[in-house]
PDB file of C-alpha atoms in Angstrom:
ATOM      1  CA  LEU I   1     165.503 156.859  96.176  1.00 41.00           C
ATOM      2  CA  MET I   2     168.103 159.599  96.103  1.00 51.00           C
ATOM      3  CA  THR I   3     167.483 161.589  92.951  1.00 64.00           C
ATOM      4  CA  ILE I   4     170.081 162.909  90.552  1.00 69.00           C
ATOM      5  CA  PRO I   5     170.420 166.570  91.558  1.00 63.00           C
ATOM      6  CA  ASP I   6     169.053 168.455  88.552  1.00 60.00           C
ATOM      7  CA  SER I   7     169.277 172.138  87.727  1.00 55.00           C
ATOM      8  CA  GLY I   8     165.575 172.722  88.372  1.00 57.00           C
ATOM      9  CA  ALA I   9     164.981 173.984  84.856  1.00 58.00           C
ATOM     10  CA  VAL I  10     165.901 170.807  83.019  1.00 77.00           C
ATOM     11  CA  ILE I  11     162.776 168.697  83.602  1.00 79.00           C
ATOM     12  CA  PRO I  12     159.619 170.588  82.597  1.00 80.00           C
ATOM     13  CA  SER I  13     156.385 169.919  84.424  1.00 86.00           C
ATOM     14  CA  GLY I  14     154.364 166.871  83.544  1.00 91.00           C
ATOM     15  CA  PHE I  15     157.144 164.314  83.292  1.00 93.00           C
ATOM     16  CA  ALA I  16     156.463 160.997  85.029  1.00 93.00           C
ATOM     17  CA  LEU I  17     159.252 158.905  86.520  1.00 93.00           C
ATOM     18  CA  VAL I  18     159.637 155.529  84.802  1.00 95.00           C
ATOM     19  CA  GLU I  19     162.816 154.219  86.423  1.00 94.00           C
ATOM     20  CA  GLU I  20     165.567 155.293  88.763  1.00 93.00           C
ATOM     21  CA  THR I  21     168.463 152.931  89.397  1.00 94.00           C
ATOM     22  CA  GLY I  22     171.477 153.406  91.629  1.00 93.00           C
ATOM     23  CA  TRP I  23     172.648 149.780  91.834  1.00 96.00           C
ATOM     24  CA  GLU I  24     172.970 150.222  95.599  1.00 95.00           C
ATOM     25  CA  ASP I  25     171.720 146.683  96.253  1.00 95.00           C
ATOM     26  CA  GLY I  26     174.622 145.279  94.239  1.00 96.00           C
ATOM     27  CA  THR I  27     172.409 143.869  91.470  1.00 96.00           C
ATOM     28  CA  LEU I  28     171.595 145.026  87.957  1.00 97.00           C
ATOM     29  CA  GLY I  29     167.925 145.395  88.911  1.00 94.00           C
ATOM     30  CA  GLN I  30     165.668 145.689  85.849  1.00 96.00           C
ATOM     31  CA  TRP I  31     168.636 146.231  83.531  1.00 98.00           C
ATOM     32  CA  VAL I  32     169.475 143.253  81.313  1.00 98.00           C
ATOM     33  CA  LYS I  33     172.838 142.372  79.775  1.00 98.00           C
ATOM     34  CA  LYS I  34     172.994 141.802  76.026  1.00 97.00           C
ATOM     35  CA  PHE I  35     175.772 141.151  73.479  1.00 97.00           C
ATOM     36  CA  THR I  36     177.904 139.867  76.362  1.00 97.00           C
ATOM     37  CA  SER I  37     181.648 139.708  75.687  1.00 97.00           C
ATOM     38  CA  SER I  38     184.509 138.752  77.981  1.00 97.00           C
ATOM     39  CA  SER I  39     186.653 141.733  76.913  1.00 97.00           C
ATOM     40  CA  LYS I  40     184.000 144.198  78.073  1.00 98.00           C
ATOM     41  CA  PRO I  41     182.534 142.992  81.396  1.00 98.00           C
ATOM     42  CA  ILE I  42     179.752 144.906  83.153  1.00 98.00           C
ATOM     43  CA  SER I  43     179.290 144.561  86.910  1.00 97.00           C
ATOM     44  CA  VAL I  44     178.282 146.458  90.050  1.00 98.00           C
ATOM     45  CA  ILE I  45     181.284 147.445  92.161  1.00 98.00           C
ATOM     46  CA  PRO I  46     181.958 149.320  95.423  1.00 97.00           C
ATOM     47  CA  ILE I  47     183.033 152.956  95.005  1.00 96.00           C
ATOM     48  CA  THR I  48     184.231 155.672  97.380  1.00 93.00           C
ATOM     49  CA  SER I  49     183.936 158.760  95.180  1.00 91.00           C
ATOM     50  CA  SER I  50     180.165 159.067  94.663  1.00 91.00           C
ATOM     51  CA  LEU I  51     178.716 162.566  94.291  1.00 90.00           C
ATOM     52  CA  LEU I  52     175.567 161.178  95.932  1.00 90.00           C
ATOM     53  CA  ALA I  53     177.337 159.485  98.849  1.00 90.00           C
ATOM     54  CA  GLU I  54     176.420 156.102  97.415  1.00 93.00           C
ATOM     55  CA  GLN I  55     178.375 152.899  97.931  1.00 96.00           C
ATOM     56  CA  GLN I  56     177.923 151.095  94.586  1.00 97.00           C
ATOM     57  CA  ALA I  57     178.151 151.942  90.901  1.00 97.00           C
ATOM     58  CA  LEU I  58     177.846 150.253  87.542  1.00 98.00           C
ATOM     59  CA  ASN I  59     181.273 149.494  86.062  1.00 98.00           C
ATOM     60  CA  ILE I  60     181.941 148.815  82.384  1.00 98.00           C
ATOM     61  CA  GLY I  61     185.392 147.321  82.065  1.00 98.00           C
ATOM     62  CA  TYR I  62     187.508 147.366  78.907  1.00 98.00           C
ATOM     63  CA  LEU I  63     190.341 144.863  79.053  1.00 98.00           C
ATOM     64  CA  ALA I  64     193.640 145.599  77.338  1.00 98.00           C
ATOM     65  CA  GLY I  65     193.205 144.441  73.759  1.00 97.00           C
ATOM     66  CA  HIS I  66     189.463 145.123  73.658  1.00 97.00           C
ATOM     67  CA  VAL I  67     188.538 145.964  70.062  1.00 97.00           C
ATOM     68  CA  GLY I  68     186.162 148.849  69.408  1.00 96.00           C
ATOM     69  CA  GLY I  69     182.646 148.581  68.065  1.00 95.00           C
ATOM     70  CA  GLY I  70     180.796 146.187  70.340  1.00 94.00           C
ATOM     71  CA  GLY I  71     180.676 144.220  73.553  1.00 97.00           C
ATOM     72  CA  THR I  72     178.397 143.943  76.538  1.00 98.00           C
ATOM     73  CA  GLU I  73     175.542 146.440  76.902  1.00 98.00           C
ATOM     74  CA  LEU I  74     172.828 146.947  79.512  1.00 98.00           C
ATOM     75  CA  GLU I  75     169.225 147.537  78.458  1.00 98.00           C
ATOM     76  CA  PHE I  76     166.156 148.833  80.285  1.00 98.00           C
ATOM     77  CA  SER I  77     162.869 148.176  78.469  1.00 98.00           C
ATOM     78  CA  ILE I  78     159.987 150.595  78.974  1.00 97.00           C
ATOM     79  CA  GLN I  79     156.564 149.016  79.268  1.00 96.00           C
ATOM     80  CA  ALA I  80     154.441 149.754  76.202  1.00 96.00           C
ATOM     81  CA  ALA I  81     151.817 151.682  78.165  1.00 96.00           C
ATOM     82  CA  ALA I  82     154.495 154.022  79.566  1.00 96.00           C
ATOM     83  CA  ARG I  83     156.069 154.999  76.240  1.00 97.00           C
ATOM     84  CA  LYS I  84     155.617 158.694  75.426  1.00 97.00           C
ATOM     85  CA  PRO I  85     156.886 161.159  72.772  1.00 97.00           C
ATOM     86  CA  GLU I  86     159.214 162.985  75.182  1.00 97.00           C
ATOM     87  CA  MET I  87     161.914 161.446  77.363  1.00 96.00           C
ATOM     88  CA  TYR I  88     164.281 162.670  80.053  1.00 95.00           C
ATOM     89  CA  VAL I  89     167.373 160.619  80.878  1.00 95.00           C
ATOM     90  CA  GLY I  90     169.793 161.781  83.568  1.00 94.00           C
ATOM     91  CA  PHE I  91     172.882 159.966  84.806  1.00 95.00           C
ATOM     92  CA  LEU I  92     176.266 160.373  86.456  1.00 95.00           C
ATOM     93  CA  VAL I  93     179.229 159.102  84.440  1.00 97.00           C
ATOM     94  CA  GLN I  94     182.966 158.778  84.987  1.00 98.00           C
ATOM     95  CA  VAL I  95     185.897 157.406  82.987  1.00 98.00           C
ATOM     96  CA  ASN I  96     189.239 156.454  84.490  1.00 98.00           C
ATOM     97  CA  PRO I  97     192.049 159.054  84.645  1.00 98.00           C
ATOM     98  CA  GLN I  98     194.010 157.384  81.805  1.00 98.00           C
ATOM     99  CA  TRP I  99     190.987 156.764  79.533  1.00 98.00           C
ATOM    100  CA  GLN I 100     192.065 156.093  75.934  1.00 98.00           C
ATOM    101  CA  GLY I 101     189.743 157.759  73.450  1.00 98.00           C
ATOM    102  CA  HIS I 102     188.916 155.718  70.357  1.00 98.00           C
ATOM    103  CA  ASN I 103     190.702 156.748  67.162  1.00 98.00           C
ATOM    104  CA  SER I 104     187.306 157.633  65.656  1.00 97.00           C
ATOM    105  CA  ALA I 105     186.783 160.035  68.621  1.00 98.00           C
ATOM    106  CA  ILE I 106     183.564 158.153  69.437  1.00 97.00           C
ATOM    107  CA  ASN I 107     183.208 156.945  73.041  1.00 98.00           C
ATOM    108  CA  LYS I 108     179.564 155.975  73.476  1.00 98.00           C
ATOM    109  CA  MET I 109     177.643 156.329  76.739  1.00 98.00           C
ATOM    110  CA  VAL I 110     173.956 155.554  76.149  1.00 98.00           C
ATOM    111  CA  TYR I 111     171.439 155.265  73.349  1.00 98.00           C
ATOM    112  CA  LEU I 112     167.675 155.748  73.206  1.00 98.00           C
ATOM    113  CA  PHE I 113     166.141 153.088  70.960  1.00 98.00           C
ATOM    114  CA  ASP I 114     163.033 153.991  68.953  1.00 97.00           C
ATOM    115  CA  GLY I 115     163.227 151.552  66.052  1.00 95.00           C
ATOM    116  CA  GLY I 116     160.418 149.130  66.794  1.00 87.00           C
ATOM    117  CA  VAL I 117     161.115 146.104  64.595  1.00 86.00           C
ATOM    118  CA  ASN I 118     163.951 147.929  62.815  1.00 92.00           C
ATOM    119  CA  TRP I 119     167.161 149.452  64.141  1.00 95.00           C
ATOM    120  CA  ALA I 120     166.879 153.150  65.044  1.00 97.00           C
ATOM    121  CA  ALA I 121     168.350 155.044  67.984  1.00 98.00           C
ATOM    122  CA  MET I 122     169.897 158.301  69.179  1.00 98.00           C
ATOM    123  CA  TRP I 123     173.410 157.915  70.632  1.00 98.00           C
ATOM    124  CA  TYR I 124     174.875 160.178  73.336  1.00 98.00           C
ATOM    125  CA  GLU I 125     178.654 160.074  73.397  1.00 98.00           C
ATOM    126  CA  MET I 126     181.939 161.492  74.649  1.00 98.00           C
ATOM    127  CA  PHE I 127     184.025 162.810  71.748  1.00 98.00           C
ATOM    128  CA  GLY I 128     187.817 162.665  71.771  1.00 98.00           C
ATOM    129  CA  VAL I 129     190.860 160.700  70.564  1.00 98.00           C
ATOM    130  CA  GLY I 130     193.599 159.148  72.685  1.00 98.00           C
ATOM    131  CA  SER I 131     194.440 161.376  75.652  1.00 98.00           C
ATOM    132  CA  GLY I 132     192.856 164.434  74.018  1.00 97.00           C
ATOM    133  CA  SER I 133     189.985 166.371  75.569  1.00 98.00           C
ATOM    134  CA  LEU I 134     186.546 164.748  75.636  1.00 98.00           C
ATOM    135  CA  GLY I 135     183.600 166.799  74.436  1.00 98.00           C
ATOM    136  CA  LEU I 136     179.963 165.891  73.780  1.00 98.00           C
ATOM    137  CA  TYR I 137     178.507 164.404  70.605  1.00 98.00           C
ATOM    138  CA  VAL I 138     175.145 163.003  69.518  1.00 98.00           C
ATOM    139  CA  VAL I 139     174.748 160.623  66.581  1.00 98.00           C
ATOM    140  CA  ASN I 140     171.329 160.362  64.951  1.00 98.00           C
ATOM    141  CA  GLN I 141     170.632 156.838  63.737  1.00 97.00           C
ATOM    142  CA  SER I 142     166.910 157.409  64.274  1.00 96.00           C
ATOM    143  CA  GLY I 143     165.619 159.785  61.619  1.00 95.00           C
ATOM    144  CA  SER I 144     166.823 161.695  58.574  1.00 94.00           C
ATOM    145  CA  GLY I 145     169.195 164.050  60.334  1.00 90.00           C
ATOM    146  CA  PRO I 146     171.231 165.870  61.249  1.00 97.00           C
ATOM    147  CA  ALA I 147     173.580 162.890  61.359  1.00 96.00           C
ATOM    148  CA  GLY I 148     175.878 164.227  64.071  1.00 97.00           C
ATOM    149  CA  MET I 149     175.632 167.040  66.594  1.00 98.00           C
ATOM    150  CA  HIS I 150     178.434 168.710  68.557  1.00 98.00           C
ATOM    151  CA  GLU I 151     177.836 171.334  71.249  1.00 98.00           C
ATOM    152  CA  ASN I 152     176.040 174.344  69.756  1.00 98.00           C
ATOM    153  CA  VAL I 153     175.396 176.381  72.943  1.00 97.00           C
ATOM    154  CA  ASN I 154     178.312 175.897  75.357  1.00 97.00           C
ATOM    155  CA  ALA I 155     181.440 173.788  74.983  1.00 98.00           C
ATOM    156  CA  VAL I 156     181.838 171.170  77.724  1.00 98.00           C
ATOM    157  CA  THR I 157     184.639 168.813  78.721  1.00 98.00           C
ATOM    158  CA  PHE I 158     184.454 165.423  80.412  1.00 98.00           C
ATOM    159  CA  THR I 159     187.494 165.583  82.703  1.00 98.00           C
ATOM    160  CA  ARG I 160     188.926 162.092  83.085  1.00 98.00           C
ATOM    161  CA  GLY I 161     188.710 160.662  86.602  1.00 98.00           C
ATOM    162  CA  GLN I 162     185.830 162.953  87.642  1.00 97.00           C
ATOM    163  CA  TRP I 163     182.098 162.301  87.853  1.00 96.00           C
ATOM    164  CA  HIS I 164     179.902 164.293  85.491  1.00 96.00           C
ATOM    165  CA  LYS I 165     176.137 164.713  85.366  1.00 94.00           C
ATOM    166  CA  VAL I 166     174.531 164.324  81.947  1.00 95.00           C
ATOM    167  CA  GLU I 167     170.882 165.219  81.378  1.00 94.00           C
ATOM    168  CA  ILE I 168     169.045 164.591  78.119  1.00 96.00           C
ATOM    169  CA  LEU I 169     165.668 165.766  76.843  1.00 96.00           C
ATOM    170  CA  GLN I 170     164.636 164.071  73.602  1.00 97.00           C
ATOM    171  CA  LYS I 171     161.342 164.793  71.829  1.00 98.00           C
ATOM    172  CA  GLN I 172     160.323 162.565  68.959  1.00 98.00           C
ATOM    173  CA  GLY I 173     159.141 164.239  65.775  1.00 97.00           C
ATOM    174  CA  ALA I 174     159.673 165.468  62.227  1.00 97.00           C
ATOM    175  CA  PRO I 175     161.351 167.530  63.407  1.00 98.00           C
ATOM    176  CA  GLY I 176     161.758 166.687  67.042  1.00 98.00           C
ATOM    177  CA  SER I 177     164.249 168.206  69.455  1.00 98.00           C
ATOM    178  CA  ILE I 178     167.247 167.361  71.615  1.00 97.00           C
ATOM    179  CA  SER I 179     168.716 169.228  74.571  1.00 96.00           C
ATOM    180  CA  VAL I 180     171.724 168.009  76.565  1.00 96.00           C
ATOM    181  CA  TRP I 181     173.146 169.480  79.770  1.00 95.00           C
ATOM    182  CA  MET I 182     176.455 168.561  81.361  1.00 95.00           C
ATOM    183  CA  ASN I 183     176.963 169.591  84.985  1.00 93.00           C
ATOM    184  CA  ASP I 184     173.972 171.979  84.656  1.00 91.00           C
ATOM    185  CA  VAL I 185     175.458 173.673  81.572  1.00 93.00           C
ATOM    186  CA  LEU I 186     173.330 173.554  78.413  1.00 94.00           C
ATOM    187  CA  ALA I 187     175.654 172.171  75.723  1.00 97.00           C
ATOM    188  CA  ILE I 188     173.360 171.081  72.883  1.00 97.00           C
ATOM    189  CA  ASP I 189     169.948 172.567  72.073  1.00 97.00           C
ATOM    190  CA  ARG I 190     168.471 171.580  68.710  1.00 98.00           C
ATOM    191  CA  SER I 191     164.895 171.792  67.429  1.00 98.00           C
ATOM    192  CA  ASP I 192     165.749 170.499  63.944  1.00 98.00           C
ATOM    193  CA  VAL I 193     166.337 166.839  64.817  1.00 98.00           C
ATOM    194  CA  PHE I 194     164.332 164.348  62.796  1.00 98.00           C
ATOM    195  CA  THR I 195     163.611 161.104  64.646  1.00 97.00           C
ATOM    196  CA  GLN I 196     161.374 158.105  64.284  1.00 96.00           C
ATOM    197  CA  LEU I 197     157.790 159.138  65.022  1.00 95.00           C
ATOM    198  CA  GLY I 198     157.255 156.324  67.506  1.00 96.00           C
ATOM    199  CA  PRO I 199     158.367 156.617  71.148  1.00 97.00           C
ATOM    200  CA  VAL I 200     161.588 155.364  72.708  1.00 98.00           C
ATOM    201  CA  SER I 201     161.080 151.766  73.815  1.00 97.00           C
ATOM    202  CA  ASN I 202     164.353 151.120  75.624  1.00 97.00           C
ATOM    203  CA  VAL I 203     167.328 152.939  77.077  1.00 98.00           C
ATOM    204  CA  THR I 204     170.649 151.136  76.743  1.00 98.00           C
ATOM    205  CA  ILE I 205     173.876 151.838  78.602  1.00 98.00           C
ATOM    206  CA  SER I 206     176.088 150.860  75.708  1.00 98.00           C
ATOM    207  CA  GLY I 207     179.567 152.076  76.608  1.00 97.00           C
ATOM    208  CA  ILE I 208     180.581 151.011  73.113  1.00 98.00           C
ATOM    209  CA  TRP I 209     184.132 152.136  72.380  1.00 98.00           C
ATOM    210  CA  GLY I 210     184.171 153.529  68.830  1.00 96.00           C
ATOM    211  CA  GLY I 211     183.618 153.207  65.905  1.00 89.00           C
ATOM    212  CA  VAL I 212     185.119 149.985  64.702  1.00 92.00           C
ATOM    213  CA  GLY I 213     188.722 148.908  64.906  1.00 94.00           C
ATOM    214  CA  ASP I 214     191.373 150.300  67.236  1.00 97.00           C
ATOM    215  CA  SER I 215     192.138 148.400  70.448  1.00 98.00           C
ATOM    216  CA  LYS I 216     192.642 149.269  74.086  1.00 98.00           C
ATOM    217  CA  ASP I 217     196.305 149.637  75.014  1.00 98.00           C
ATOM    218  CA  GLN I 218     195.389 149.287  78.684  1.00 98.00           C
ATOM    219  CA  ALA I 219     192.503 148.357  80.959  1.00 98.00           C
ATOM    220  CA  ASP I 220     189.974 151.222  81.118  1.00 98.00           C
ATOM    221  CA  TYR I 221     186.550 151.740  82.651  1.00 98.00           C
ATOM    222  CA  MET I 222     183.387 153.804  82.309  1.00 98.00           C
ATOM    223  CA  ARG I 223     181.116 154.018  85.373  1.00 98.00           C
ATOM    224  CA  PHE I 224     177.525 155.063  85.975  1.00 97.00           C
ATOM    225  CA  ASP I 225     176.509 155.995  89.515  1.00 94.00           C
ATOM    226  CA  ARG I 226     172.757 156.534  88.971  1.00 93.00           C
ATOM    227  CA  ILE I 227     170.344 156.813  86.085  1.00 94.00           C
ATOM    228  CA  ARG I 228     166.873 158.322  85.971  1.00 93.00           C
ATOM    229  CA  ILE I 229     164.280 157.981  83.182  1.00 95.00           C
ATOM    230  CA  SER I 230     161.099 160.054  82.919  1.00 95.00           C
ATOM    231  CA  VAL I 231     158.547 160.541  80.126  1.00 96.00           C
ATOM    232  CA  ARG I 232     155.803 162.931  79.023  1.00 95.00           C
TER     233      ARG I 232
END
């Protein structure tokens, strides 16, 4: 498999690869659709702009009129024996040039679920309203806080129409820690993040738009070209 090009310093030693998916065979592979809705279809499509010279990518479509807060998601479940306290998730992501940011500024990319029988997860998101600039934001629905985290090291911007590399290190704990890089730039680095004590059991490409309410004025998309999951 062709690996996401990382900065070399992002993944510490001792991490074991759990999954790497590029959707090059045109299928969803081990990723499973859930909460399927017709206004937010997910499919594998041909692309010509891959940073990795790949031919296929995952496409989340948002039809005009799509209402924020839900819709189709794609989940990868980690086998119980492979679940560890630390996780790396790296992916390439792109939104269309006219992407409409939700009026809550929340434009979700992925979440790391650690809730067991209850709901708990850490959400990694683009942050911006309408046609305004898109920064990075993390919402903690796992542990006791902090509830939301903007960039605290370097400001970053998701330029619409361009591919961007996002790399996440999440360590469970009380407190645990979160580090997020965008295009090899460290944007968020926090060691005061309280999470569930159990490990992450699934990674979900949510693409949830919002927040609740608001509606898409046009057809938009969010694409993922490759995703890599490792644990320690």
